[in-house]
PDB file of C-alpha atoms and ligand atoms in Angstrom:
ATOM      1  CA  MET A   1      57.251 -27.252  67.517  1.00  0.00           C
ATOM      2  CA  ASN A   2      57.564 -26.688  71.240  1.00  0.00           C
ATOM      3  CA  THR A   3      54.098 -26.648  72.684  1.00  0.00           C
ATOM      4  CA  GLN A   4      53.366 -27.518  76.280  1.00  0.00           C
ATOM      5  CA  THR A   5      50.358 -29.570  77.157  1.00  0.00           C
ATOM      6  CA  THR A   6      48.189 -29.676  80.242  1.00  0.00           C
ATOM      7  CA  ILE A   7      47.668 -33.270  81.266  1.00  0.00           C
ATOM      8  CA  THR A   8      44.856 -33.667  83.749  1.00  0.00           C
ATOM      9  CA  ASP A   9      44.365 -37.451  83.862  1.00  0.00           C
ATOM     10  CA  ASP A  10      46.841 -39.787  85.505  1.00  0.00           C
ATOM     11  CA  LEU A  11      49.676 -40.563  83.123  1.00  0.00           C
ATOM     12  CA  ILE A  12      52.741 -42.660  83.772  1.00  0.00           C
ATOM     13  CA  VAL A  13      55.277 -42.666  80.926  1.00  0.00           C
ATOM     14  CA  THR A  14      58.268 -44.985  81.321  1.00  0.00           C
ATOM     15  CA  LEU A  15      61.592 -44.656  79.536  1.00  0.00           C
ATOM     16  CA  ASP A  16      63.959 -47.587  79.797  1.00  0.00           C
ATOM     17  CA  GLY A  17      67.207 -48.202  77.994  1.00  0.00           C
ATOM     18  CA  PRO A  18      70.955 -48.509  78.339  1.00  0.00           C
ATOM     19  CA  ALA A  19      73.340 -45.753  79.412  1.00  0.00           C
ATOM     20  CA  GLY A  20      74.079 -43.394  76.544  1.00  0.00           C
ATOM     21  CA  SER A  21      70.743 -43.913  74.815  1.00  0.00           C
ATOM     22  CA  GLY A  22      69.984 -40.328  75.848  1.00  0.00           C
ATOM     23  CA  LYS A  23      67.103 -41.287  78.102  1.00  0.00           C
ATOM     24  CA  SER A  24      67.851 -38.961  81.052  1.00  0.00           C
ATOM     25  CA  THR A  25      67.887 -35.767  78.998  1.00  0.00           C
ATOM     26  CA  VAL A  26      65.011 -36.922  76.832  1.00  0.00           C
ATOM     27  CA  ALA A  27      62.882 -37.908  79.841  1.00  0.00           C
ATOM     28  CA  ARG A  28      63.433 -34.562  81.506  1.00  0.00           C
ATOM     29  CA  GLN A  29      62.517 -32.588  78.411  1.00  0.00           C
ATOM     30  CA  LEU A  30      59.531 -34.803  77.661  1.00  0.00           C
ATOM     31  CA  ALA A  31      58.231 -34.288  81.210  1.00  0.00           C
ATOM     32  CA  LYS A  32      58.546 -30.522  80.708  1.00  0.00           C
ATOM     33  CA  ARG A  33      56.694 -30.634  77.387  1.00  0.00           C
ATOM     34  CA  LEU A  34      53.910 -32.685  78.948  1.00  0.00           C
ATOM     35  CA  GLY A  35      53.855 -30.521  82.077  1.00  0.00           C
ATOM     36  CA  VAL A  36      54.291 -33.523  84.393  1.00  0.00           C
ATOM     37  CA  ASP A  37      56.835 -34.561  87.035  1.00  0.00           C
ATOM     38  CA  PHE A  38      60.113 -36.272  86.179  1.00  0.00           C
ATOM     39  CA  LEU A  39      61.650 -39.138  88.135  1.00  0.00           C
ATOM     40  CA  ASP A  40      65.325 -40.053  87.662  1.00  0.00           C
ATOM     41  CA  THR A  41      65.530 -43.494  89.278  1.00  0.00           C
ATOM     42  CA  GLY A  42      69.272 -43.770  88.602  1.00  0.00           C
ATOM     43  CA  ALA A  43      69.639 -40.893  91.071  1.00  0.00           C
ATOM     44  CA  MET A  44      68.115 -43.132  93.750  1.00  0.00           C
ATOM     45  CA  TYR A  45      70.703 -45.890  93.157  1.00  0.00           C
ATOM     46  CA  ARG A  46      73.355 -43.196  93.137  1.00  0.00           C
ATOM     47  CA  GLY A  47      71.927 -41.686  96.350  1.00  0.00           C
ATOM     48  CA  ILE A  48      72.234 -44.994  98.239  1.00  0.00           C
ATOM     49  CA  THR A  49      75.789 -45.317  96.913  1.00  0.00           C
ATOM     50  CA  ALA A  50      76.661 -41.787  98.095  1.00  0.00           C
ATOM     51  CA  LEU A  51      75.243 -42.606 101.540  1.00  0.00           C
ATOM     52  CA  CYS A  52      77.321 -45.808 101.721  1.00  0.00           C
ATOM     53  CA  LEU A  53      80.482 -43.857 100.898  1.00  0.00           C
ATOM     54  CA  HIS A  54      79.468 -41.212 103.464  1.00  0.00           C
ATOM     55  CA  HIS A  55      79.429 -44.009 106.072  1.00  0.00           C
ATOM     56  CA  ASP A  56      82.686 -45.539 104.737  1.00  0.00           C
ATOM     57  CA  VAL A  57      80.866 -48.612 103.494  1.00  0.00           C
ATOM     58  CA  ASP A  58      82.185 -50.242 100.295  1.00  0.00           C
ATOM     59  CA  PRO A  59      79.125 -51.503  98.387  1.00  0.00           C
ATOM     60  CA  SER A  60      81.106 -54.094  96.434  1.00  0.00           C
ATOM     61  CA  THR A  61      82.438 -55.892  99.538  1.00  0.00           C
ATOM     62  CA  GLN A  62      79.977 -54.938 102.323  1.00  0.00           C
ATOM     63  CA  ALA A  63      76.579 -55.931 100.967  1.00  0.00           C
ATOM     64  CA  ASP A  64      74.934 -56.368 104.411  1.00  0.00           C
ATOM     65  CA  GLU A  65      76.045 -52.935 105.579  1.00  0.00           C
ATOM     66  CA  ALA A  66      74.945 -51.406 102.268  1.00  0.00           C
ATOM     67  CA  LEU A  67      71.521 -53.002 102.641  1.00  0.00           C
ATOM     68  CA  ALA A  68      71.189 -51.664 106.204  1.00  0.00           C
ATOM     69  CA  ILE A  69      71.966 -48.178 104.881  1.00  0.00           C
ATOM     70  CA  ALA A  70      69.427 -48.582 102.053  1.00  0.00           C
ATOM     71  CA  ARG A  71      66.775 -49.590 104.622  1.00  0.00           C
ATOM     72  CA  GLN A  72      67.470 -46.450 106.671  1.00  0.00           C
ATOM     73  CA  SER A  73      68.106 -44.130 103.722  1.00  0.00           C
ATOM     74  CA  ASP A  74      64.755 -42.294 103.796  1.00  0.00           C
ATOM     75  CA  LEU A  75      65.332 -40.945 100.264  1.00  0.00           C
ATOM     76  CA  GLN A  76      63.289 -37.805  99.554  1.00  0.00           C
ATOM     77  CA  PHE A  77      63.147 -35.671  96.422  1.00  0.00           C
ATOM     78  CA  ASP A  78      62.502 -31.952  96.681  1.00  0.00           C
ATOM     79  CA  TRP A  79      59.965 -31.551  93.862  1.00  0.00           C
ATOM     80  CA  GLN A  80      60.206 -27.766  94.016  1.00  0.00           C
ATOM     81  CA  THR A  81      63.681 -27.721  92.444  1.00  0.00           C
ATOM     82  CA  ASP A  82      64.572 -28.552  88.824  1.00  0.00           C
ATOM     83  CA  PRO A  83      65.843 -31.233  88.639  1.00  0.00           C
ATOM     84  CA  PRO A  84      64.505 -32.392  92.007  1.00  0.00           C
ATOM     85  CA  ALA A  85      67.223 -32.341  94.695  1.00  0.00           C
ATOM     86  CA  LEU A  86      67.730 -35.666  96.485  1.00  0.00           C
ATOM     87  CA  TYR A  87      68.063 -36.035 100.245  1.00  0.00           C
ATOM     88  CA  GLY A  88      68.984 -39.205 102.160  1.00  0.00           C
ATOM     89  CA  GLN A  89      68.956 -39.385 105.960  1.00  0.00           C
ATOM     90  CA  GLY A  90      68.361 -35.625 105.796  1.00  0.00           C
ATOM     91  CA  ILE A  91      71.643 -35.026 103.901  1.00  0.00           C
ATOM     92  CA  ASP A  92      71.515 -33.204 100.547  1.00  0.00           C
ATOM     93  CA  LEU A  93      73.121 -35.775  98.217  1.00  0.00           C
ATOM     94  CA  THR A  94      72.438 -33.921  94.947  1.00  0.00           C
ATOM     95  CA  GLY A  95      75.986 -32.640  94.430  1.00  0.00           C
ATOM     96  CA  ARG A  96      77.478 -36.103  95.017  1.00  0.00           C
ATOM     97  CA  LEU A  97      75.350 -38.092  92.584  1.00  0.00           C
ATOM     98  CA  ARG A  98      77.582 -37.705  89.500  1.00  0.00           C
ATOM     99  CA  ASP A  99      80.943 -37.826  91.317  1.00  0.00           C
ATOM    100  CA  ALA A 100      83.423 -40.395  89.966  1.00  0.00           C
ATOM    101  CA  ASP A 101      83.548 -42.485  93.167  1.00  0.00           C
ATOM    102  CA  VAL A 102      79.755 -42.762  93.243  1.00  0.00           C
ATOM    103  CA  THR A 103      79.604 -43.568  89.505  1.00  0.00           C
ATOM    104  CA  SER A 104      82.209 -46.304  89.840  1.00  0.00           C
ATOM    105  CA  GLN A 105      80.417 -48.009  92.771  1.00  0.00           C
ATOM    106  CA  VAL A 106      76.776 -47.623  91.785  1.00  0.00           C
ATOM    107  CA  SER A 107      76.570 -50.813  89.720  1.00  0.00           C
ATOM    108  CA  ALA A 108      77.418 -52.838  92.871  1.00  0.00           C
ATOM    109  CA  ILE A 109      74.398 -51.231  94.570  1.00  0.00           C
ATOM    110  CA  ALA A 110      72.177 -51.794  91.505  1.00  0.00           C
ATOM    111  CA  ALA A 111      73.110 -55.505  91.539  1.00  0.00           C
ATOM    112  CA  LEU A 112      71.836 -56.068  95.122  1.00  0.00           C
ATOM    113  CA  GLY A 113      68.362 -57.625  94.884  1.00  0.00           C
ATOM    114  CA  PRO A 114      67.133 -56.493  98.348  1.00  0.00           C
ATOM    115  CA  VAL A 115      68.244 -52.913  97.625  1.00  0.00           C
ATOM    116  CA  ARG A 116      66.323 -53.031  94.328  1.00  0.00           C
ATOM    117  CA  GLU A 117      63.220 -54.188  96.206  1.00  0.00           C
ATOM    118  CA  ILE A 118      63.445 -51.175  98.530  1.00  0.00           C
ATOM    119  CA  LEU A 119      63.863 -48.765  95.612  1.00  0.00           C
ATOM    120  CA  VAL A 120      61.171 -50.367  93.459  1.00  0.00           C
ATOM    121  CA  ASP A 121      58.792 -49.967  96.392  1.00  0.00           C
ATOM    122  CA  ALA A 122      59.860 -46.339  96.892  1.00  0.00           C
ATOM    123  CA  GLN A 123      59.380 -45.641  93.154  1.00  0.00           C
ATOM    124  CA  ARG A 124      55.850 -47.072  93.214  1.00  0.00           C
ATOM    125  CA  LYS A 125      55.039 -44.836  96.191  1.00  0.00           C
ATOM    126  CA  ILE A 126      56.356 -41.836  94.240  1.00  0.00           C
ATOM    127  CA  GLY A 127      54.138 -42.915  91.318  1.00  0.00           C
ATOM    128  CA  LYS A 128      51.115 -42.828  93.650  1.00  0.00           C
ATOM    129  CA  ALA A 129      52.027 -39.394  95.034  1.00  0.00           C
ATOM    130  CA  HIS A 130      52.905 -38.048  91.539  1.00  0.00           C
ATOM    131  CA  PRO A 131      50.451 -39.780  89.205  1.00  0.00           C
ATOM    132  CA  ARG A 132      51.446 -37.617  86.228  1.00  0.00           C
ATOM    133  CA  LEU A 133      55.019 -38.701  85.767  1.00  0.00           C
ATOM    134  CA  VAL A 134      57.742 -39.421  83.238  1.00  0.00           C
ATOM    135  CA  THR A 135      60.011 -41.950  84.911  1.00  0.00           C
ATOM    136  CA  GLU A 136      63.364 -43.026  83.591  1.00  0.00           C
ATOM    137  CA  GLY A 137      65.523 -46.053  84.384  1.00  0.00           C
ATOM    138  CA  ARG A 138      66.138 -49.600  83.258  1.00  0.00           C
ATOM    139  CA  ASP A 139      63.203 -51.418  84.788  1.00  0.00           C
ATOM    140  CA  GLN A 140      60.467 -48.810  84.874  1.00  0.00           C
ATOM    141  CA  GLY A 141      58.208 -50.267  82.194  1.00  0.00           C
ATOM    142  CA  SER A 142      59.234 -53.889  82.750  1.00  0.00           C
ATOM    143  CA  VAL A 143      59.130 -54.137  86.567  1.00  0.00           C
ATOM    144  CA  VAL A 144      58.132 -50.987  88.440  1.00  0.00           C
ATOM    145  CA  PHE A 145      55.160 -49.703  86.417  1.00  0.00           C
ATOM    146  CA  PRO A 146      53.942 -52.623  84.286  1.00  0.00           C
ATOM    147  CA  ASN A 147      50.602 -50.828  83.807  1.00  0.00           C
ATOM    148  CA  ALA A 148      52.116 -47.536  82.626  1.00  0.00           C
ATOM    149  CA  GLN A 149      49.992 -45.882  79.930  1.00  0.00           C
ATOM    150  CA  VAL A 150      52.960 -45.325  77.607  1.00  0.00           C
ATOM    151  CA  LYS A 151      56.271 -47.187  77.599  1.00  0.00           C
ATOM    152  CA  PHE A 152      59.364 -46.366  75.600  1.00  0.00           C
ATOM    153  CA  TYR A 153      62.641 -48.209  75.191  1.00  0.00           C
ATOM    154  CA  LEU A 154      65.431 -45.979  73.941  1.00  0.00           C
ATOM    155  CA  ASP A 155      68.457 -47.528  72.340  1.00  0.00           C
ATOM    156  CA  ALA A 156      71.453 -46.544  70.233  1.00  0.00           C
ATOM    157  CA  SER A 157      74.360 -48.479  68.784  1.00  0.00           C
ATOM    158  CA  ALA A 158      77.304 -49.093  71.131  1.00  0.00           C
ATOM    159  CA  GLN A 159      79.487 -46.939  68.837  1.00  0.00           C
ATOM    160  CA  VAL A 160      77.119 -43.978  69.015  1.00  0.00           C
ATOM    161  CA  ARG A 161      76.752 -44.301  72.786  1.00  0.00           C
ATOM    162  CA  ALA A 162      80.540 -44.469  73.163  1.00  0.00           C
ATOM    163  CA  HIS A 163      80.877 -41.365  70.990  1.00  0.00           C
ATOM    164  CA  ARG A 164      78.318 -39.450  73.106  1.00  0.00           C
ATOM    165  CA  ARG A 165      80.044 -40.469  76.336  1.00  0.00           C
ATOM    166  CA  ALA A 166      83.467 -39.471  74.954  1.00  0.00           C
ATOM    167  CA  GLU A 167      82.085 -36.081  73.904  1.00  0.00           C
ATOM    168  CA  GLN A 168      80.655 -35.536  77.421  1.00  0.00           C
ATOM    169  CA  LEU A 169      84.050 -36.320  78.953  1.00  0.00           C
ATOM    170  CA  ARG A 170      85.884 -34.050  76.502  1.00  0.00           C
ATOM    171  CA  GLN A 171      83.470 -31.231  77.200  1.00  0.00           C
ATOM    172  CA  ALA A 172      84.222 -31.704  80.907  1.00  0.00           C
ATOM    173  CA  GLY A 173      87.932 -31.254  80.043  1.00  0.00           C
ATOM    174  CA  LYS A 174      88.764 -34.948  80.452  1.00  0.00           C
ATOM    175  CA  GLU A 175      90.516 -37.344  78.080  1.00  0.00           C
ATOM    176  CA  ALA A 176      88.460 -40.032  76.393  1.00  0.00           C
ATOM    177  CA  ASP A 177      89.484 -43.237  74.626  1.00  0.00           C
ATOM    178  CA  GLU A 178      86.414 -43.904  72.490  1.00  0.00           C
ATOM    179  CA  LYS A 179      87.431 -47.455  71.531  1.00  0.00           C
ATOM    180  CA  LEU A 180      87.918 -48.439  75.171  1.00  0.00           C
ATOM    181  CA  ILE A 181      84.620 -46.793  76.165  1.00  0.00           C
ATOM    182  CA  CYS A 182      82.880 -48.763  73.409  1.00  0.00           C
ATOM    183  CA  GLU A 183      84.329 -52.050  74.686  1.00  0.00           C
ATOM    184  CA  GLN A 184      83.205 -51.192  78.234  1.00  0.00           C
ATOM    185  CA  ILE A 185      79.705 -50.386  76.989  1.00  0.00           C
ATOM    186  CA  ILE A 186      79.420 -53.720  75.161  1.00  0.00           C
ATOM    187  CA  GLU A 187      80.586 -55.556  78.301  1.00  0.00           C
ATOM    188  CA  ARG A 188      78.178 -53.621  80.546  1.00  0.00           C
ATOM    189  CA  ASP A 189      75.251 -54.225  78.153  1.00  0.00           C
ATOM    190  CA  HIS A 190      75.917 -57.931  78.436  1.00  0.00           C
ATOM    191  CA  LYS A 191      76.094 -57.810  82.264  1.00  0.00           C
ATOM    192  CA  ASP A 192      72.984 -55.625  82.492  1.00  0.00           C
ATOM    193  CA  SER A 193      70.829 -57.740  80.224  1.00  0.00           C
ATOM    194  CA  THR A 194      71.805 -61.066  81.831  1.00  0.00           C
ATOM    195  CA  ARG A 195      71.710 -60.116  85.535  1.00  0.00           C
ATOM    196  CA  LYS A 196      69.159 -61.853  87.771  1.00  0.00           C
ATOM    197  CA  ASP A 197      67.582 -58.822  89.450  1.00  0.00           C
ATOM    198  CA  GLY A 198      66.054 -56.141  87.260  1.00  0.00           C
ATOM    199  CA  PRO A 199      67.749 -57.072  83.978  1.00  0.00           C
ATOM    200  CA  LEU A 200      67.662 -54.494  81.199  1.00  0.00           C
ATOM    201  CA  ILE A 201      64.970 -55.721  78.820  1.00  0.00           C
ATOM    202  CA  CYS A 202      62.649 -54.079  76.328  1.00  0.00           C
ATOM    203  CA  PRO A 203      59.063 -54.625  77.567  1.00  0.00           C
ATOM    204  CA  ASP A 204      56.839 -56.268  74.911  1.00  0.00           C
ATOM    205  CA  ASP A 205      54.430 -53.341  74.951  1.00  0.00           C
ATOM    206  CA  ALA A 206      57.114 -50.628  74.750  1.00  0.00           C
ATOM    207  CA  VAL A 207      57.719 -48.407  71.732  1.00  0.00           C
ATOM    208  CA  LYS A 208      61.339 -49.020  70.776  1.00  0.00           C
ATOM    209  CA  VAL A 209      63.205 -45.971  69.503  1.00  0.00           C
ATOM    210  CA  ASP A 210      66.720 -46.172  68.064  1.00  0.00           C
ATOM    211  CA  THR A 211      68.207 -42.738  68.719  1.00  0.00           C
ATOM    212  CA  SER A 212      71.507 -43.415  66.859  1.00  0.00           C
ATOM    213  CA  GLN A 213      70.673 -41.097  63.951  1.00  0.00           C
ATOM    214  CA  MET A 214      68.411 -38.650  65.804  1.00  0.00           C
ATOM    215  CA  THR A 215      69.078 -35.342  67.517  1.00  0.00           C
ATOM    216  CA  LEU A 216      67.838 -34.762  71.044  1.00  0.00           C
ATOM    217  CA  ASP A 217      65.025 -32.495  69.803  1.00  0.00           C
ATOM    218  CA  GLN A 218      63.931 -35.090  67.258  1.00  0.00           C
ATOM    219  CA  VAL A 219      63.726 -37.778  69.934  1.00  0.00           C
ATOM    220  CA  VAL A 220      61.738 -35.568  72.321  1.00  0.00           C
ATOM    221  CA  ASP A 221      59.373 -34.575  69.484  1.00  0.00           C
ATOM    222  CA  HIS A 222      58.914 -38.189  68.446  1.00  0.00           C
ATOM    223  CA  LEU A 223      58.071 -39.321  71.988  1.00  0.00           C
ATOM    224  CA  TYR A 224      55.814 -36.337  72.616  1.00  0.00           C
ATOM    225  CA  GLN A 225      53.811 -37.092  69.447  1.00  0.00           C
ATOM    226  CA  ALA A 226      53.582 -40.767  70.393  1.00  0.00           C
ATOM    227  CA  VAL A 227      52.226 -39.880  73.867  1.00  0.00           C
ATOM    228  CA  MET A 228      49.676 -37.456  72.398  1.00  0.00           C
ATOM    229  CA  GLN A 229      48.524 -40.050  69.857  1.00  0.00           C
ATOM    230  CA  ARG A 230      48.154 -42.637  72.596  1.00  0.00           C
ATOM    231  CA  LEU A 231      46.135 -40.235  74.741  1.00  0.00           C
ATOM    232  CA  ALA A 232      43.894 -39.345  71.784  1.00  0.00           C
ATOM    233  CA  ARG A 233      43.035 -43.027  71.362  1.00  0.00           C
ATOM    234  CA  VAL A 234      41.815 -43.610  74.947  1.00  0.00           C
TER     235      VAL A 234
HETATM  236  O1  LIG B   1      71.088 -43.949  84.780  1.00  0.00           O
HETATM  237  P1  LIG B   1      72.228 -43.823  85.787  1.00  0.00           P
HETATM  238  O2  LIG B   1      73.592 -43.868  85.156  1.00  0.00           O
HETATM  239  O3  LIG B   1      72.075 -42.659  86.703  1.00  0.00           O
HETATM  240  O4  LIG B   1      72.100 -45.133  86.685  1.00  0.00           O
HETATM  241  C1  LIG B   1      72.991 -45.391  87.731  1.00  0.00           C
HETATM  242  C2  LIG B   1      73.114 -46.897  87.941  1.00  0.00           C
HETATM  243  O5  LIG B   1      71.921 -47.443  88.477  1.00  0.00           O
HETATM  244  C3  LIG B   1      73.444 -47.703  86.693  1.00  0.00           C
HETATM  245  O6  LIG B   1      74.358 -48.734  87.084  1.00  0.00           O
HETATM  246  C4  LIG B   1      72.129 -48.298  86.307  1.00  0.00           C
HETATM  247  C5  LIG B   1      71.431 -48.474  87.629  1.00  0.00           C
HETATM  248  N1  LIG B   1      69.978 -48.336  87.567  1.00  0.00           N
HETATM  249  C6  LIG B   1      69.226 -49.462  87.707  1.00  0.00           C
HETATM  250  O7  LIG B   1      69.777 -50.572  87.841  1.00  0.00           O
HETATM  251  N2  LIG B   1      67.867 -49.375  87.708  1.00  0.00           N
HETATM  252  C7  LIG B   1      67.269 -48.183  87.537  1.00  0.00           C
HETATM  253  N3  LIG B   1      65.928 -48.105  87.547  1.00  0.00           N
HETATM  254  C8  LIG B   1      68.042 -47.008  87.383  1.00  0.00           C
HETATM  255  C9  LIG B   1      69.404 -47.136  87.388  1.00  0.00           C
END
């Protein structure tokens, strides 16, 4: 089934979960099915990182400079494009967001508490301007939108997430050591769930979905049905 709905009331749906749980793709498709906007908050952390690199600032050793850049970043999404293009300081950062240098430095940015505060604030403003929204990240239901109407937490076993990541790399023509990727995922999960600012946690009121044995379509269907059931109850 692939119906599209017209949502007229305000509706914030949050999707949190670790990398490789499939949340980005799922969130985007769910937003389409519901006919609402889609916010990729990881892109904002990546955008600040891309700006730092643009200014030759190393986020892992120059926290003060990185914070100054975050304060002056003026991140703006262009909601007319799909997915929304991201601008910072007037520069189109979209093409840089997934580059290897940005990917390898973004966790240093995500670990800076004052940078998180700036982005959490910016995300809440986006939620006000786009009150029908599927938003995806690691702290959306737990920190940014605690009153969201529907919260999901997507997970998958470390082995399955490593396999998905390896497949992505292979499809991009790169080599992938699945065992090593799995070890890195387990280590990152531990760091993410124990860090002080914005730790990765499953909110108490979130619907937890283990996507290990599910296809993308099955996950989107499952979430779509859960949102519709929730809306029918209010
Ligand atoms: O989902 P992603 O890979 O694009 O996220 C990039 C980085 O930003 C990753 O280290 C997780 C972090 N992040 C975060 O800490 N909080 C969010 N709301 C979104 C992403």
